[in-house]
Short mmCIF file of C-alpha atoms and ligand atoms in Angstrom, two decimals:
data_model
loop_
_atom_site.label_atom_id
_atom_site.label_comp_id
_atom_site.label_asym_id
_atom_site.label_seq_id
_atom_site.Cartn_x
_atom_site.Cartn_y
_atom_site.Cartn_z
CA MET A 1 100.09 80.60 93.97
CA ARG A 2 103.52 81.43 92.59
CA LEU A 3 105.91 83.70 94.52
CA ASP A 4 109.16 85.11 93.15
CA VAL A 5 111.58 86.98 95.40
CA VAL A 6 114.57 88.88 93.99
CA THR A 7 117.11 89.75 96.70
CA ILE A 8 120.80 90.21 97.45
CA PHE A 9 120.27 87.98 100.55
CA PRO A 10 118.68 84.73 99.31
CA GLU A 11 119.59 83.03 102.62
CA TYR A 12 117.41 85.58 104.45
CA LEU A 13 114.40 83.86 102.86
CA GLU A 14 115.27 80.43 104.34
CA PRO A 15 112.38 80.68 106.84
CA LEU A 16 110.06 80.19 103.84
CA ASN A 17 111.04 76.49 104.12
CA VAL A 18 109.65 76.24 107.65
CA SER A 19 106.24 75.86 109.31
CA LEU A 20 103.06 76.93 107.53
CA VAL A 21 104.70 78.38 104.41
CA GLY A 22 107.18 75.46 104.22
CA LYS A 23 104.33 72.95 104.43
CA ALA A 24 102.28 74.81 101.82
CA ARG A 25 105.31 74.59 99.50
CA ALA A 26 105.81 70.88 100.22
CA ARG A 27 102.11 70.27 99.40
CA GLY A 28 102.44 72.17 96.12
CA GLN A 29 100.05 74.98 97.19
CA LEU A 30 102.83 77.55 96.96
CA ASP A 31 105.58 77.67 94.35
CA VAL A 32 108.32 79.90 95.80
CA ARG A 33 111.35 80.95 93.74
CA VAL A 34 114.12 82.98 95.33
CA HIS A 35 116.55 84.71 92.94
CA ASP A 36 119.94 86.22 93.78
CA LEU A 37 120.03 89.75 92.33
CA ARG A 38 123.83 89.57 92.04
CA HIS A 39 123.41 86.85 89.43
CA TRP A 40 122.44 89.71 87.09
CA THR A 41 125.60 91.78 87.62
CA TYR A 42 128.45 91.60 85.18
CA ASP A 43 131.34 93.42 86.91
CA ARG A 44 134.05 91.92 89.12
CA HIS A 45 132.47 93.27 92.32
CA SER A 46 128.88 92.28 91.50
CA THR A 47 127.81 95.89 92.02
CA VAL A 48 124.10 96.44 92.68
CA ASP A 49 124.16 100.03 93.98
CA ASP A 50 125.52 103.45 93.12
CA THR A 51 125.50 107.01 94.47
CA PRO A 52 122.23 108.98 94.22
CA TYR A 53 121.71 111.58 91.49
CA GLY A 54 121.22 114.95 93.16
CA GLY A 55 123.47 113.98 96.06
CA GLY A 56 122.59 112.92 99.57
CA PRO A 57 123.49 110.06 101.88
CA GLY A 58 123.35 106.34 101.15
CA MET A 59 123.24 104.40 97.93
CA VAL A 60 120.55 103.63 95.37
CA MET A 61 120.03 100.23 93.78
CA LYS A 62 120.87 100.25 90.08
CA THR A 63 118.35 99.76 87.27
CA GLU A 64 120.14 97.13 85.17
CA PRO A 65 120.45 94.20 87.64
CA TRP A 66 116.82 94.67 88.73
CA GLY A 67 115.60 94.90 85.14
CA ASP A 68 117.45 91.77 84.04
CA ALA A 69 116.53 89.81 87.18
CA LEU A 70 112.84 90.71 86.91
CA ASP A 71 112.72 90.00 83.17
CA SER A 72 114.20 86.57 83.87
CA ALA A 73 111.83 85.74 86.76
CA ILE A 74 108.85 86.95 84.73
CA ALA A 75 109.83 84.95 81.61
CA ASP A 76 110.40 81.90 83.81
CA GLY A 77 106.98 82.24 85.43
CA TYR A 78 105.14 82.62 82.13
CA GLU A 79 106.97 79.56 80.75
CA ALA A 80 105.84 77.61 83.82
CA GLY A 81 102.24 78.65 83.06
CA ALA A 82 101.88 81.42 85.65
CA ARG A 83 99.64 84.38 84.68
CA GLU A 84 98.84 87.94 85.82
CA PRO A 85 101.91 88.82 87.88
CA VAL A 86 101.62 91.48 90.56
CA LEU A 87 104.75 93.29 91.72
CA VAL A 88 104.95 93.81 95.48
CA VAL A 89 107.57 96.37 96.48
CA PRO A 90 108.37 96.45 100.21
CA THR A 91 109.32 99.98 101.23
CA PRO A 92 108.81 102.15 104.32
CA SER A 93 107.32 104.71 101.88
CA GLY A 94 104.58 102.30 100.75
CA ARG A 95 100.90 102.01 101.69
CA PRO A 96 100.29 100.27 105.03
CA PHE A 97 100.16 96.47 104.74
CA THR A 98 96.90 95.50 106.45
CA GLN A 99 94.76 92.37 106.64
CA GLU A 100 92.68 93.86 103.82
CA VAL A 101 95.78 94.05 101.60
CA ALA A 102 96.71 90.48 102.63
CA VAL A 103 93.25 89.28 101.55
CA ALA A 104 93.59 91.10 98.20
CA LEU A 105 97.07 89.66 97.57
CA ALA A 106 95.88 86.15 98.53
CA ARG A 107 93.48 86.31 95.55
CA GLN A 108 96.35 86.85 93.08
CA PRO A 109 97.88 83.88 91.29
CA TRP A 110 101.42 85.29 91.12
CA LEU A 111 103.33 87.74 93.34
CA ILE A 112 106.82 89.06 92.61
CA PHE A 113 108.65 90.68 95.57
CA THR A 114 111.53 93.14 95.24
CA PRO A 115 113.03 93.63 98.72
CA ALA A 116 115.69 96.36 98.61
CA ARG A 117 117.98 98.18 100.96
CA TYR A 118 116.06 101.08 102.44
CA GLU A 119 117.46 103.88 100.29
CA GLY A 120 115.57 102.00 97.63
CA ILE A 121 115.64 101.08 93.96
CA ASP A 122 116.04 103.59 91.10
CA ARG A 123 112.47 104.79 90.48
CA ARG A 124 112.61 103.94 86.77
CA VAL A 125 112.49 100.21 87.56
CA MET A 126 109.00 100.51 89.12
CA ASP A 127 107.89 102.94 86.40
CA GLU A 128 108.94 100.39 83.76
CA TYR A 129 107.16 97.37 85.31
CA ALA A 130 104.09 99.46 86.14
CA THR A 131 103.48 99.64 82.36
CA ARG A 132 103.14 95.83 82.32
CA MET A 133 101.53 94.84 85.64
CA PRO A 134 100.02 96.17 88.86
CA VAL A 135 102.69 97.46 91.27
CA HIS A 136 101.95 97.71 95.01
CA GLU A 137 104.38 99.53 97.28
CA VAL A 138 103.74 98.35 100.84
CA SER A 139 105.13 99.16 104.28
CA ILE A 140 104.72 96.77 107.22
CA GLY A 141 104.77 99.50 109.87
CA ASP A 142 106.04 102.86 111.03
CA TYR A 143 109.68 101.99 111.59
CA VAL A 144 112.63 101.53 109.24
CA LEU A 145 114.18 98.14 108.52
CA ALA A 146 117.64 97.76 107.00
CA GLY A 147 116.09 95.91 104.07
CA GLY A 148 112.79 94.58 102.74
CA GLU A 149 113.50 90.86 103.22
CA ALA A 150 111.91 90.65 106.69
CA ALA A 151 108.87 92.42 105.23
CA VAL A 152 108.64 89.75 102.50
CA LEU A 153 108.56 87.07 105.22
CA VAL A 154 105.82 88.96 107.06
CA ILE A 155 103.70 89.52 103.95
CA THR A 156 104.18 85.95 102.71
CA GLU A 157 103.07 84.46 106.03
CA ALA A 158 100.01 86.72 106.23
CA VAL A 159 99.05 85.84 102.64
CA ALA A 160 99.86 82.10 102.71
CA ARG A 161 97.65 81.36 105.71
CA LEU A 162 94.68 82.79 103.76
CA LEU A 163 95.13 80.42 100.79
CA PRO A 164 92.45 77.73 100.51
CA GLY A 165 93.57 74.55 102.27
CA VAL A 166 96.69 76.03 103.89
CA LEU A 167 95.26 76.45 107.42
CA GLY A 168 93.91 73.22 108.93
CA ASN A 169 90.68 74.79 110.20
CA VAL A 170 88.76 76.60 107.44
CA GLU A 171 87.16 78.97 109.97
CA SER A 172 90.43 79.80 111.69
CA HIS A 173 90.93 83.13 109.96
CA GLN A 174 87.34 84.33 109.88
CA ASP A 175 87.62 85.66 113.46
CA ASP A 176 91.16 87.05 113.11
CA SER A 177 91.51 90.34 114.96
CA PHE A 178 91.73 92.28 111.70
CA ALA A 179 89.58 90.12 109.43
CA PRO A 180 87.42 92.53 107.42
CA GLY A 181 84.06 92.68 109.21
CA ALA A 182 85.05 90.32 112.01
CA MET A 183 84.23 91.36 115.60
CA GLU A 184 84.05 95.03 114.54
CA ASN A 185 87.86 94.91 114.46
CA LEU A 186 88.34 94.35 118.16
CA LEU A 187 91.51 92.60 119.25
CA GLU A 188 91.10 89.01 120.41
CA GLY A 189 91.07 88.43 124.14
CA PRO A 190 93.19 85.97 126.16
CA VAL A 191 93.02 82.19 125.65
CA TYR A 192 93.58 79.29 128.08
CA THR A 193 94.09 75.52 128.01
CA LYS A 194 94.80 72.75 130.56
CA PRO A 195 95.77 72.45 133.39
CA PRO A 196 92.93 74.25 135.23
CA THR A 197 95.42 75.78 137.69
CA TRP A 198 99.08 76.52 136.93
CA ARG A 199 101.47 77.90 139.57
CA GLY A 200 98.52 79.21 141.50
CA HIS A 201 96.92 80.90 138.44
CA PRO A 202 93.43 79.48 137.82
CA VAL A 203 91.61 79.58 134.48
CA PRO A 204 88.67 82.07 134.69
CA ASP A 205 85.67 80.13 136.08
CA VAL A 206 83.32 81.25 133.31
CA LEU A 207 85.33 79.29 130.70
CA THR A 208 84.71 76.00 132.51
CA SER A 209 81.06 76.81 133.33
CA GLY A 210 79.64 75.34 130.13
CA HIS A 211 77.47 78.48 129.79
CA HIS A 212 77.96 79.36 126.10
CA GLY A 213 76.14 82.68 126.37
CA LYS A 214 78.17 83.81 129.37
CA ILE A 215 81.41 82.64 127.73
CA ALA A 216 80.66 84.65 124.58
CA ARG A 217 79.86 87.76 126.64
CA TRP A 218 83.02 87.35 128.77
CA ARG A 219 85.15 87.00 125.62
CA ARG A 220 83.65 90.14 124.18
CA ASP A 221 84.29 92.08 127.40
CA GLU A 222 87.92 90.91 127.37
CA ALA A 223 88.24 91.86 123.69
CA LEU A 224 86.88 95.34 124.46
CA ARG A 225 89.21 95.73 127.46
CA ARG A 226 92.28 94.67 125.50
CA THR A 227 91.39 96.84 122.52
CA ALA A 228 90.67 99.90 124.67
CA ARG A 229 94.03 99.48 126.40
CA ASN A 230 96.29 98.47 123.48
CA ARG A 231 94.59 100.04 120.47
CA PRO A 232 92.36 102.95 121.49
CA ASP A 233 92.41 104.06 117.84
CA LEU A 234 90.37 100.96 116.93
CA ILE A 235 87.65 101.87 119.46
CA GLU A 236 87.52 105.43 118.17
CA ARG A 237 87.17 104.16 114.60
CA CYS A 238 84.32 101.77 115.47
CA ASP A 239 80.86 102.44 114.15
CA PRO A 240 78.92 103.03 117.40
CA VAL A 241 76.01 100.83 116.24
CA ALA A 242 78.43 97.93 116.74
CA PHE A 243 78.29 98.46 120.54
CA ASP A 244 75.44 96.95 122.53
CA ARG A 245 74.32 98.02 126.02
CA LYS A 246 76.84 95.83 127.80
CA ASP A 247 79.66 97.03 125.51
CA ARG A 248 78.81 100.63 126.45
CA GLU A 249 78.79 99.71 130.13
CA VAL A 250 82.25 98.09 129.84
CA LEU A 251 83.65 101.02 127.85
CA SER A 252 82.23 103.49 130.36
CA ILE A 253 83.94 101.64 133.24
CA LEU A 254 87.18 101.84 131.23
CA GLY A 255 86.82 105.63 130.96
CA TRP A 256 85.21 105.92 127.53
CA ALA A 257 82.19 108.06 126.77
CA PRO A 258 80.09 108.55 123.61
CA GLU A 259 80.35 111.83 121.73
CA PRO A 260 77.18 113.46 120.40
CA ASP A 261 77.80 111.63 117.09
CA GLY A 262 77.82 108.32 119.00
CA ARG A 263 81.49 107.52 118.49
CA PHE A 264 83.49 106.72 121.60
CA TRP A 265 86.26 108.93 122.86
CA ARG A 266 88.43 108.35 125.86
CA ARG A 267 87.31 110.55 128.74
CA PRO A 268 90.18 112.87 129.69
CA ARG A 269 91.81 111.63 132.87
CA ASP A 270 93.03 113.74 135.80
CA VAL A 271 96.02 111.46 136.23
CA GLU A 272 97.45 109.25 133.46
CA GLU A 273 97.76 105.60 134.48
CL1 LIG B 1 108.53 97.06 103.63
N1 LIG B 1 110.95 97.94 104.18
C1 LIG B 1 111.83 98.57 104.96
N2 LIG B 1 113.10 98.62 104.58
N3 LIG B 1 111.51 99.16 106.09
C2 LIG B 1 110.24 99.08 106.44
C3 LIG B 1 109.27 98.43 105.72
C4 LIG B 1 109.66 97.85 104.55
N4 LIG B 1 108.10 98.54 106.33
C5 LIG B 1 108.34 99.23 107.43
N5 LIG B 1 109.63 99.57 107.50
#
């Protein structure tokens, strides 16, 4: 997979040299090119932004540097044999970046990222490239970052670990908390390793019992507990056929009850914990 990133902070992308993504690059599984947007400015101050038409606070990134930078990265990629570029535009106004989107992006041969300051890029840039390639505007969550670079790191890591041969264990991502279809989208429960007791905290007995059936059931109970506590929205969204008798028992103990349609809703509490 080829990745191009156009940014005014190339050094912000240094983490792409480290860990999983760094190793994937070293092995030739990922070809990452970071481009300095200011290279495509021609004035003394390397200006990349200007005041917004229509007024208002903040600045808007100018069309010309982005157009020239993207044209250059795109021409470069095609010359290197890359095909079918997809433009990924990090913006708090984008569609939510989910595991499903990560899986879809991991199937693409070439991603071009355009991290911007949050007031954003002149709309005509996206309109122009949308005539030549798919453009995906994505947000990594409901908060506002000062710029899209951190989002590029997040998206790249989520995508790179899905590429064939990048994760050591092929099955590692099939039971990810948000893997499409996996565990009905429950969060993963807690994990333990040696020593058996640390500072007076023992590992739960069931995990050392050798009872595979009991271990699987315990893990599922823990997953349900953690999901009910941290992400009640995921329980409410679950298709009720995904819950077996024991699941229902656990949810009921946690204060959940089935609606007539079968979906689970948190029972109203007298006192909030
Ligand atoms: Cl992708 N960019 C910025 N600037 N802020 C964000 C974001 C992206 N996703 C959530 N907040």
